[in-house]
Short mmCIF file of C-alpha atoms in Angstrom, two decimals:
data_model
loop_
_atom_site.label_atom_id
_atom_site.label_comp_id
_atom_site.label_asym_id
_atom_site.label_seq_id
_atom_site.Cartn_x
_atom_site.Cartn_y
_atom_site.Cartn_z
CA UNK A 27 -71.47 12.02 181.17
CA UNK A 28 -74.55 12.18 183.42
CA UNK A 29 -74.58 13.15 187.07
CA UNK A 30 -76.55 10.06 188.19
CA UNK A 31 -79.15 12.22 189.98
CA UNK A 32 -82.71 12.20 188.68
CA UNK A 33 -83.89 15.46 187.24
CA UNK A 34 -80.36 16.88 186.90
CA UNK A 35 -79.33 17.70 183.37
CA UNK A 36 -75.84 16.67 182.25
CA UNK A 37 -73.29 19.45 181.85
CA UNK A 38 -72.88 20.70 178.33
CA UNK A 39 -69.72 22.26 176.99
CA UNK A 40 -69.32 24.00 173.68
CA UNK A 41 -66.21 24.67 171.64
CA UNK A 42 -65.28 27.43 169.23
CA UNK A 43 -63.13 27.27 166.16
CA UNK A 44 -59.83 29.11 166.18
CA UNK A 45 -60.95 32.51 164.87
CA UNK A 46 -57.36 33.61 164.28
CA UNK A 47 -56.74 30.77 161.80
CA UNK A 48 -53.63 29.58 163.69
CA UNK A 49 -50.73 28.68 161.41
CA UNK A 50 -52.99 27.68 158.50
CA UNK A 51 -54.13 31.17 157.60
CA UNK A 52 -50.73 32.88 157.13
CA UNK A 53 -49.26 29.79 155.44
CA UNK A 54 -52.07 29.47 152.91
CA UNK A 55 -52.30 33.19 152.25
CA UNK A 56 -48.53 33.37 151.73
CA UNK A 57 -48.67 30.53 149.22
CA UNK A 58 -51.70 32.09 147.56
CA UNK A 59 -49.89 35.40 147.24
CA UNK A 60 -46.91 33.71 145.60
CA UNK A 61 -49.13 31.73 143.26
CA UNK A 62 -51.26 34.66 142.10
CA UNK A 63 -48.41 37.13 141.69
CA UNK A 64 -46.04 34.74 139.91
CA UNK A 65 -48.68 33.23 137.66
CA UNK A 66 -49.79 36.74 136.69
CA UNK A 67 -46.16 37.64 135.95
CA UNK A 68 -45.69 34.53 133.82
CA UNK A 69 -48.96 35.19 132.01
CA UNK A 70 -47.89 38.73 131.19
CA UNK A 71 -44.55 37.58 129.79
CA UNK A 72 -46.18 34.75 127.86
CA UNK A 73 -48.78 37.17 126.49
CA UNK A 74 -45.95 39.13 124.92
CA UNK A 75 -45.02 36.03 122.90
CA UNK A 76 -41.76 35.55 124.78
CA UNK A 77 -39.85 32.31 124.41
CA UNK A 78 -40.11 29.43 126.85
CA UNK A 79 -36.68 30.29 128.23
CA UNK A 80 -37.64 33.91 128.90
CA UNK A 81 -40.89 32.92 130.60
CA UNK A 82 -39.03 30.42 132.78
CA UNK A 83 -36.42 33.01 133.71
CA UNK A 84 -39.13 35.53 134.58
CA UNK A 85 -40.93 32.96 136.73
CA UNK A 86 -37.81 32.01 138.67
CA UNK A 87 -36.83 35.65 139.09
CA UNK A 88 -40.34 36.48 140.32
CA UNK A 89 -40.18 33.61 142.79
CA UNK A 90 -36.84 34.69 144.23
CA UNK A 91 -37.64 38.40 144.33
CA UNK A 92 -41.08 37.90 145.83
CA UNK A 93 -39.97 35.38 148.46
CA UNK A 94 -37.07 37.55 149.64
CA UNK A 95 -39.26 40.65 149.63
CA UNK A 96 -41.94 38.91 151.68
CA UNK A 97 -39.38 37.57 154.15
CA UNK A 98 -37.65 40.92 154.57
CA UNK A 99 -40.93 42.79 155.00
CA UNK A 100 -42.24 40.27 157.52
CA UNK A 101 -38.99 40.31 159.50
CA UNK A 102 -38.90 44.09 159.75
CA UNK A 103 -42.60 44.31 160.59
CA UNK A 104 -42.54 41.67 163.34
CA UNK A 105 -39.18 42.84 164.72
CA UNK A 106 -40.39 46.45 164.95
CA UNK A 107 -43.61 45.38 166.63
CA UNK A 108 -41.74 43.17 169.11
CA UNK A 109 -39.22 45.89 169.91
CA UNK A 110 -42.02 48.36 170.60
CA UNK A 111 -43.81 45.82 172.81
CA UNK A 112 -40.61 45.05 174.73
CA UNK A 113 -39.99 48.76 175.33
CA UNK A 114 -43.52 49.22 176.68
CA UNK A 115 -43.21 46.10 178.85
CA UNK A 116 -40.05 47.58 180.36
CA UNK A 117 -41.94 50.82 181.11
CA UNK A 118 -44.60 48.78 182.90
CA UNK A 119 -41.95 46.84 184.84
CA UNK A 120 -40.38 50.10 186.10
CA UNK A 121 -43.76 51.50 187.12
CA UNK A 122 -44.54 48.35 189.10
CA UNK A 123 -41.21 48.67 190.92
CA UNK A 124 -41.51 52.40 191.60
CA UNK A 125 -45.24 52.78 192.28
CA UNK A 126 -46.65 49.37 193.28
CA UNK A 127 -49.59 50.87 195.17
CA UNK A 128 -50.71 53.00 192.24
CA UNK A 129 -50.39 50.07 189.87
CA UNK A 130 -52.42 47.87 192.19
CA UNK A 131 -55.20 50.47 192.32
CA UNK A 132 -55.04 50.78 188.56
CA UNK A 133 -55.52 47.03 188.20
CA UNK A 134 -58.43 47.08 190.62
CA UNK A 135 -59.99 49.80 188.48
CA UNK A 136 -59.71 47.56 185.44
CA UNK A 137 -61.69 44.83 187.18
CA UNK A 138 -64.27 47.31 188.44
CA UNK A 139 -64.76 48.57 184.91
CA UNK A 140 -65.64 45.02 183.93
CA UNK A 141 -68.38 44.81 186.50
CA UNK A 142 -66.57 43.39 189.54
CA UNK A 143 -67.63 44.99 192.83
CA UNK A 144 -64.98 47.31 194.36
CA UNK A 145 -64.09 45.12 197.34
CA UNK A 146 -63.61 41.99 195.24
CA UNK A 147 -61.69 43.93 192.59
CA UNK A 148 -59.34 45.34 195.22
CA UNK A 149 -58.75 41.89 196.73
CA UNK A 150 -58.05 40.27 193.36
CA UNK A 151 -55.65 43.07 192.47
CA UNK A 152 -53.92 42.72 195.84
CA UNK A 153 -53.41 38.98 195.41
CA UNK A 154 -52.21 39.31 191.83
CA UNK A 155 -49.78 42.06 192.83
CA UNK A 156 -47.99 39.91 195.41
CA UNK A 157 -45.81 38.32 192.71
CA UNK A 158 -44.04 40.91 190.50
CA UNK A 159 -43.96 38.55 187.51
CA UNK A 160 -47.68 37.77 187.77
CA UNK A 161 -48.45 41.44 188.19
CA UNK A 162 -46.40 42.35 185.13
CA UNK A 163 -48.12 39.69 183.05
CA UNK A 164 -51.59 40.85 184.05
CA UNK A 165 -50.80 44.53 183.48
CA UNK A 166 -49.25 43.96 180.06
CA UNK A 167 -52.15 41.75 178.96
CA UNK A 168 -54.69 44.32 180.08
CA UNK A 169 -52.90 47.44 178.86
CA UNK A 170 -50.88 46.21 175.87
CA UNK A 171 -52.57 42.99 174.83
CA UNK A 172 -49.27 41.05 174.91
CA UNK A 173 -47.60 38.55 177.23
CA UNK A 174 -43.92 38.93 178.25
CA UNK A 175 -41.83 36.11 176.84
CA UNK A 176 -44.42 35.17 174.22
CA UNK A 177 -43.77 37.79 171.57
CA UNK A 178 -43.60 36.53 167.97
CA UNK A 179 -40.20 35.63 166.51
CA UNK A 180 -39.11 37.79 163.54
CA UNK A 181 -36.90 34.96 162.21
CA UNK A 182 -39.73 32.43 162.32
CA UNK A 183 -42.13 34.87 160.68
CA UNK A 184 -39.64 35.68 157.92
CA UNK A 185 -38.80 32.03 157.28
CA UNK A 186 -42.45 31.03 157.16
CA UNK A 187 -43.26 33.84 154.73
CA UNK A 188 -40.31 32.93 152.51
CA UNK A 189 -41.25 29.25 152.32
CA UNK A 190 -44.98 29.70 151.84
CA UNK A 191 -44.53 32.32 149.11
CA UNK A 192 -41.90 30.21 147.36
CA UNK A 193 -44.14 27.13 147.37
CA UNK A 194 -46.99 29.03 145.79
CA UNK A 195 -44.78 30.81 143.28
CA UNK A 196 -43.17 27.53 142.21
CA UNK A 197 -46.44 25.94 141.05
CA UNK A 198 -46.86 27.85 137.75
CA UNK A 199 -43.12 27.55 137.08
CA UNK A 200 -43.06 23.75 137.36
CA UNK A 201 -44.54 23.01 133.90
CA UNK A 202 -41.88 25.17 132.25
CA UNK A 203 -39.17 23.44 134.25
CA UNK A 204 -40.52 20.14 132.94
CA UNK A 205 -40.40 21.32 129.33
CA UNK A 206 -43.73 23.03 128.67
CA UNK A 207 -43.56 25.62 125.91
CA UNK A 208 -47.02 27.20 126.24
CA UNK A 209 -48.93 28.86 129.06
CA UNK A 210 -51.74 26.29 129.24
CA UNK A 211 -50.01 23.67 131.43
CA UNK A 212 -48.96 26.40 133.86
CA UNK A 213 -52.51 27.77 133.81
CA UNK A 214 -53.90 24.34 134.67
CA UNK A 215 -51.52 23.84 137.59
CA UNK A 216 -52.17 27.38 138.82
CA UNK A 217 -55.94 26.88 138.61
CA UNK A 218 -55.75 23.73 140.70
CA UNK A 219 -53.51 25.46 143.23
CA UNK A 220 -55.79 28.49 143.47
CA UNK A 221 -58.89 26.40 144.00
CA UNK A 222 -57.15 24.24 146.61
CA UNK A 223 -55.83 27.29 148.48
CA UNK A 224 -59.25 28.93 148.50
CA UNK A 225 -60.84 25.71 149.73
CA UNK A 226 -58.27 25.47 152.56
CA UNK A 227 -58.93 29.05 153.62
CA UNK A 228 -62.62 28.17 153.98
CA UNK A 229 -61.63 26.03 156.99
CA UNK A 230 -61.20 29.22 159.03
CA UNK A 231 -64.31 30.93 157.67
CA UNK A 232 -68.00 30.17 157.58
CA UNK A 233 -67.96 29.71 153.79
CA UNK A 234 -68.32 26.40 151.97
CA UNK A 235 -65.11 24.93 150.54
CA UNK A 236 -66.36 25.13 146.97
CA UNK A 237 -67.23 28.81 147.41
CA UNK A 238 -63.78 29.66 148.78
CA UNK A 239 -62.06 27.70 146.03
CA UNK A 240 -64.16 29.21 143.24
CA UNK A 241 -63.74 32.74 144.55
CA UNK A 242 -59.95 32.46 144.76
CA UNK A 243 -59.82 30.87 141.31
CA UNK A 244 -61.83 33.76 139.89
CA UNK A 245 -59.55 36.42 141.41
CA UNK A 246 -56.40 34.63 140.26
CA UNK A 247 -57.77 34.13 136.77
CA UNK A 248 -58.71 37.80 136.55
CA UNK A 249 -55.20 38.89 137.57
CA UNK A 250 -53.59 36.55 135.03
CA UNK A 251 -55.99 37.63 132.27
CA UNK A 252 -55.24 41.31 132.83
CA UNK A 253 -51.47 40.85 132.80
CA UNK A 254 -51.72 38.55 129.77
CA UNK A 255 -53.64 41.28 127.97
CA UNK A 256 -51.02 43.88 128.91
CA UNK A 257 -48.26 41.58 127.68
CA UNK A 258 -50.08 40.91 124.42
CA UNK A 259 -50.66 44.63 123.92
CA UNK A 260 -47.05 45.62 124.50
CA UNK A 261 -45.34 42.53 123.07
CA UNK A 262 -41.65 41.67 123.21
CA UNK A 263 -40.66 43.25 119.99
#
């Protein structure tokens, strides 16, 4: 949109991609983890010349164990982090109630450190400190890097990890559930899944989709080849 005035350039706005990856990154990496680990497990069992029933049992057991382990680990990790953040937020809330003047000067110092002149920094801090909730939000963002009321949910994190891992881990198991008796159908499905996952991850990186897919396929194939070799070396006898 132009301004209508001669000689005045139109305003230009630029946008950035989400560098955190949003929901896509943890979902795809969780599925990728399940796919790589369970396919490698199945390959190792199949390399030992185990029967189709044993390979299927190992794949389902690996899926269940891995998904529950991921969910439990994610729940404990996020819950512990949230509890620590909440405790520190409460410390900040008490300090704001007990020493509002000192906290206001501290906030002004933060703005000064960022290049704001002292008078402006003091005025901004004064205005922000008029509302206790606004003051708490600003202080916790500056000092802790979190926002009260917006901490991650341990239940959501655990559920997401469980589902994404289970989806990935199910892919190499599907051919055996449908009656496959050799590793090759599972290897084909796993290869497609690995390439697709790597290509999806490239959406949050600067890499080309084919590079991301090929790289993930190579790592997954290497893991499966190593465990297949270990299984063949040890055997089931």
